[in-house]
Short mmCIF file of C-alpha atoms in Angstrom, two decimals:
data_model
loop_
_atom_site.label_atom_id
_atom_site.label_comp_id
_atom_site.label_asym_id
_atom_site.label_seq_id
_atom_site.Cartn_x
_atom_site.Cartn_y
_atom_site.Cartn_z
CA UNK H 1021 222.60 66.38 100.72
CA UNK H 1022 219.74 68.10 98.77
CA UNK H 1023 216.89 65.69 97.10
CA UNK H 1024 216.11 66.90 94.07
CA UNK H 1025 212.32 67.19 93.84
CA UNK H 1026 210.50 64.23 91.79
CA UNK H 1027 209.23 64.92 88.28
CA UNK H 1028 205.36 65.24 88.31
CA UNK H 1029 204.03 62.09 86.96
CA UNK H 1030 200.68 63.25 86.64
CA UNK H 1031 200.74 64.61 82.79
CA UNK H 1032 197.78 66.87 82.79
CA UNK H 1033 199.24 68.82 85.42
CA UNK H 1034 202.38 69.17 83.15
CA UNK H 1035 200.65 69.32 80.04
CA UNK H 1036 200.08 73.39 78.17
CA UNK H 1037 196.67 74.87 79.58
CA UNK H 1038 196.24 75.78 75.46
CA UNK H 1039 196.93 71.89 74.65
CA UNK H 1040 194.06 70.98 77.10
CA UNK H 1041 192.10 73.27 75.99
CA UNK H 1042 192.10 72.53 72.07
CA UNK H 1043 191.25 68.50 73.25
CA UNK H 1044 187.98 69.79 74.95
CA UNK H 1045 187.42 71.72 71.87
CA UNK H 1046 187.53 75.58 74.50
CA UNK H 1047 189.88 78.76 74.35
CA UNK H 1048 192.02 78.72 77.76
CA UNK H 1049 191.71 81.78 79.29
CA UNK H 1050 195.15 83.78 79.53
CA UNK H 1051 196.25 83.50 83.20
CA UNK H 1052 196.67 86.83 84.84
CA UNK H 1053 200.07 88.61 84.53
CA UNK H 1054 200.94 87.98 88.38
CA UNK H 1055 200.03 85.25 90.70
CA UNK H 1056 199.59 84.27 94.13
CA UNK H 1057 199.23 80.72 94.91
CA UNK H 1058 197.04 80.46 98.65
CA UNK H 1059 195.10 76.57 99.82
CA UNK H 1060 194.16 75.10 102.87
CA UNK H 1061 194.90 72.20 104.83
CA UNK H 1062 195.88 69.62 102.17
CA UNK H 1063 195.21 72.54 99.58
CA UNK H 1064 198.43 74.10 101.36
CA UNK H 1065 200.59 71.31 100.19
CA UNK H 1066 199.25 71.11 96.91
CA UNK H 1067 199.73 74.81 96.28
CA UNK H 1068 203.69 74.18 97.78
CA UNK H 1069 204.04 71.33 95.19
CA UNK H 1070 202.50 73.35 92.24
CA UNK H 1071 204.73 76.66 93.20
CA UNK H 1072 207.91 74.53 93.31
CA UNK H 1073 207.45 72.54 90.25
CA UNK H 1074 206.89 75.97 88.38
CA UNK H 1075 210.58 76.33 89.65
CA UNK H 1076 211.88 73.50 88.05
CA UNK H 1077 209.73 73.19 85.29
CA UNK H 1078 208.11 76.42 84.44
CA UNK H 1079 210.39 79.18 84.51
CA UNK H 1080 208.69 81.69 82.91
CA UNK H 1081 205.48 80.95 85.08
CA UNK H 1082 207.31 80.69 87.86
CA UNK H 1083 208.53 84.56 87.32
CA UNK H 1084 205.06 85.56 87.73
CA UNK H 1085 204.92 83.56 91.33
CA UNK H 1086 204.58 86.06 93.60
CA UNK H 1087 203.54 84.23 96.53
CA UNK H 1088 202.12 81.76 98.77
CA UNK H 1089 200.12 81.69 101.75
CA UNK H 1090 199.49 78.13 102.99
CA UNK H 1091 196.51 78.16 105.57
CA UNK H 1092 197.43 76.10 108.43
CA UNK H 1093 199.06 73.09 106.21
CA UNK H 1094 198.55 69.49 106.35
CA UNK H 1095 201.62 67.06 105.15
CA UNK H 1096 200.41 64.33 103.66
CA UNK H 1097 200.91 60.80 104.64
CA UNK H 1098 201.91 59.64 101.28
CA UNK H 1099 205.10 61.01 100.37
CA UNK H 1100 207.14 63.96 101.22
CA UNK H 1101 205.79 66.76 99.02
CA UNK H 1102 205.98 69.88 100.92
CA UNK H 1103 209.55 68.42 102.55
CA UNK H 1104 210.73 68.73 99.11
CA UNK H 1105 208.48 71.72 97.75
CA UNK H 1106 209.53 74.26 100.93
CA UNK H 1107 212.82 73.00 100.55
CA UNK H 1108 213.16 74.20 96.95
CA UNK H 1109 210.84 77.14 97.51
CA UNK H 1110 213.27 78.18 100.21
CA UNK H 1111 216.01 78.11 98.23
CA UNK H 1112 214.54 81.73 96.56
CA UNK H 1113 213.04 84.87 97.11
CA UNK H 1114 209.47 84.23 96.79
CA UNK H 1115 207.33 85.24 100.25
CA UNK H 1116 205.82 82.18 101.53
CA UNK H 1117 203.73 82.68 104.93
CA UNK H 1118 201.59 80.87 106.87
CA UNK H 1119 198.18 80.95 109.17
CA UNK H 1120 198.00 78.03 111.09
CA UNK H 1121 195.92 76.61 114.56
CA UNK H 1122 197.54 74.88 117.34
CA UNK H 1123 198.32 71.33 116.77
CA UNK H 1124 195.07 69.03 116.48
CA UNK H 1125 194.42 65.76 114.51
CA UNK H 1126 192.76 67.75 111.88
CA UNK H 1127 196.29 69.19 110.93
CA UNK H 1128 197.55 66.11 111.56
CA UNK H 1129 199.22 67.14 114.51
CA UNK H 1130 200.52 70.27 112.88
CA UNK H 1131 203.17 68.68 110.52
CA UNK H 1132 202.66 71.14 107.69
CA UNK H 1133 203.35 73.91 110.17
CA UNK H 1134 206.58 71.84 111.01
CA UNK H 1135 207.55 71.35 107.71
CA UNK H 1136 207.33 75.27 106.86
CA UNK H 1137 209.42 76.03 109.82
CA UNK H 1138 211.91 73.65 109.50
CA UNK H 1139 212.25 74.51 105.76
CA UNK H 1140 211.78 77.98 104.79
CA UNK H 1141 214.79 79.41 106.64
CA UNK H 1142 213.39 83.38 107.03
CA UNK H 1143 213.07 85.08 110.13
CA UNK H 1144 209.44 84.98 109.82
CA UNK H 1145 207.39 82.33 107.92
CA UNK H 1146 203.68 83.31 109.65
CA UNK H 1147 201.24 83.41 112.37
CA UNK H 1148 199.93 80.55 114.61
CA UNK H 1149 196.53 81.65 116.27
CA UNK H 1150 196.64 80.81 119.87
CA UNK H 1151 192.71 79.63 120.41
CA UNK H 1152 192.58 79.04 116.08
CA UNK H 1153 190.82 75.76 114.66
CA UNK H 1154 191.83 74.18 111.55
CA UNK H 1155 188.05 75.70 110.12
CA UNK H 1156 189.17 79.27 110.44
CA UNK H 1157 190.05 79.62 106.87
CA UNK H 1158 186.62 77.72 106.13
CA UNK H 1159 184.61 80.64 108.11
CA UNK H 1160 181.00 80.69 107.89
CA UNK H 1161 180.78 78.39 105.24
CA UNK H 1162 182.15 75.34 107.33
CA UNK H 1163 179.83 72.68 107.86
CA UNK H 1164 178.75 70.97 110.85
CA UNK H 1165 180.98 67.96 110.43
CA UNK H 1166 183.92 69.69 110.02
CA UNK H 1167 183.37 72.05 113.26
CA UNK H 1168 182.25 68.90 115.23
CA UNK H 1169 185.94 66.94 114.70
CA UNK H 1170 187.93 70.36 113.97
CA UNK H 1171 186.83 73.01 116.09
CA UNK H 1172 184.01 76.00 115.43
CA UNK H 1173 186.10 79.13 114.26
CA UNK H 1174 186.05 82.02 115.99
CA UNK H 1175 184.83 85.73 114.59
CA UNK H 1176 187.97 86.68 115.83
CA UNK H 1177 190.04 84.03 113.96
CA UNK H 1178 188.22 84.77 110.84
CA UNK H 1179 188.75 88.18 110.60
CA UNK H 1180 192.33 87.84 111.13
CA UNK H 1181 192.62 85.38 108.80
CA UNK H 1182 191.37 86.84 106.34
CA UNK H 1183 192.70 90.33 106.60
CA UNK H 1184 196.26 88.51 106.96
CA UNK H 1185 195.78 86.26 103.44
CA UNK H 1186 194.38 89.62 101.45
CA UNK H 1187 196.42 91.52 103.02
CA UNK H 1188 199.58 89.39 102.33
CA UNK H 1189 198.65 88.25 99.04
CA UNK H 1190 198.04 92.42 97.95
CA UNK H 1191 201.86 93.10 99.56
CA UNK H 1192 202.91 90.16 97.23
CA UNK H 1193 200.93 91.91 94.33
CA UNK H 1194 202.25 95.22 95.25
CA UNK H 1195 206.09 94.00 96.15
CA UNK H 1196 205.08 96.43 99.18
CA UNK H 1197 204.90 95.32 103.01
CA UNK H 1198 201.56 96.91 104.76
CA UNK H 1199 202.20 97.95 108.37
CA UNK H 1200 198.95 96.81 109.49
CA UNK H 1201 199.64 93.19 108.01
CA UNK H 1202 203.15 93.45 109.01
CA UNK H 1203 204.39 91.47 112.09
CA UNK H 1204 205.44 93.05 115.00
CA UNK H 1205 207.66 90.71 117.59
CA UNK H 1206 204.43 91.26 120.50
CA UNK H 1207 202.19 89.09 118.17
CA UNK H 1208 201.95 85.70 117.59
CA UNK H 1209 204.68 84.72 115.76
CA UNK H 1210 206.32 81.25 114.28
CA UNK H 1211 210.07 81.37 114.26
CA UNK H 1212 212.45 79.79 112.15
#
């Protein structure tokens, strides 16, 4: 049996950008005619939530959705928000892929990898770097803190990481499917 998805109860993330904007007295700025949603760690389950309430409440945004890229994903211990968000994101079309790092306690334990794998039911949902920390999508602008209880990320890690996001995030743009960001089965690759 399918949970429906709870109804945001936060009402500014509900409420018209234009409405919000006209209380602090501003113009909102027209969002772009296409989007791609992409966040990291806890950012990656946010940007699942926000995609999949655009489903259900949004469906004219949610036509402009054209995909996500969740950088090695944290669940959160409150709730089950990208249980139900992948669930209902799976239900559809939209690309949804993934960069993650093997399991640590900075991703607690690699949950939000779980989650996309046991809910997005596609032959291929991402990429899991072998020797990755949960700072590669941080890259030189990680701190010291976060290297010293995450891991230091790699050149290597970086570089792939990023090409794979831009790269993925232009093929959602484009509808297209790059060779070079493609998948091949000799890579790393997360299964469904």
């Amino acid at each position: 049996m399918r949970r429906s998805a709870p109804r945001c109860r936060a009402r500014g993330i509900a409420a018209p950008p234009r409405a919000a904007a006209q209380r602090a007295s501003r113009e909102a700025p027209e969002l772009p005619p296409d989007l791609v949603f992409l966040g990291h760690s806890a950012g990656a389950e946010a940007v699942a939530f926000v995609a999949d309430h655009l489903r259900i409440d949004a469906p004219r945004t949610w036509a402009r959705l054209r995909g996500i890229v969740l950088l090695d994903p944290v669940k959160s211990f409150l709730g089950d928000n990208i249980d139900t968000a992948l669930a209902g994101i799976g239900t559809t079309a939209l690309p949804a892929l993934t960069i993650s790092a093997p399991h640590s306690l900075c991703n607690s334990l690699g949950t939000g990898t779980a989650a996309v794998q046991a809910y997005l039911h596609r032959p291929f949902v991402g990429v899991r770097f072998p020797n990755g920390a949960h700072t590669d999508a941080e890259g030189a602008s990680s701190d010291a803190l976060g290297e010293a209880l995450c891991g230091r990320p790699r050149n290597a890690d970086i570089t792939a990481l990023r090409a794979l996001a831009l790269g993925w995030t232009d093929d959602f743009l484009d509808s297209t499917s790059t060779p070079a960001y493609a998948i091949s089965p000799h890579r790393h690759r997360m299964h469904t």
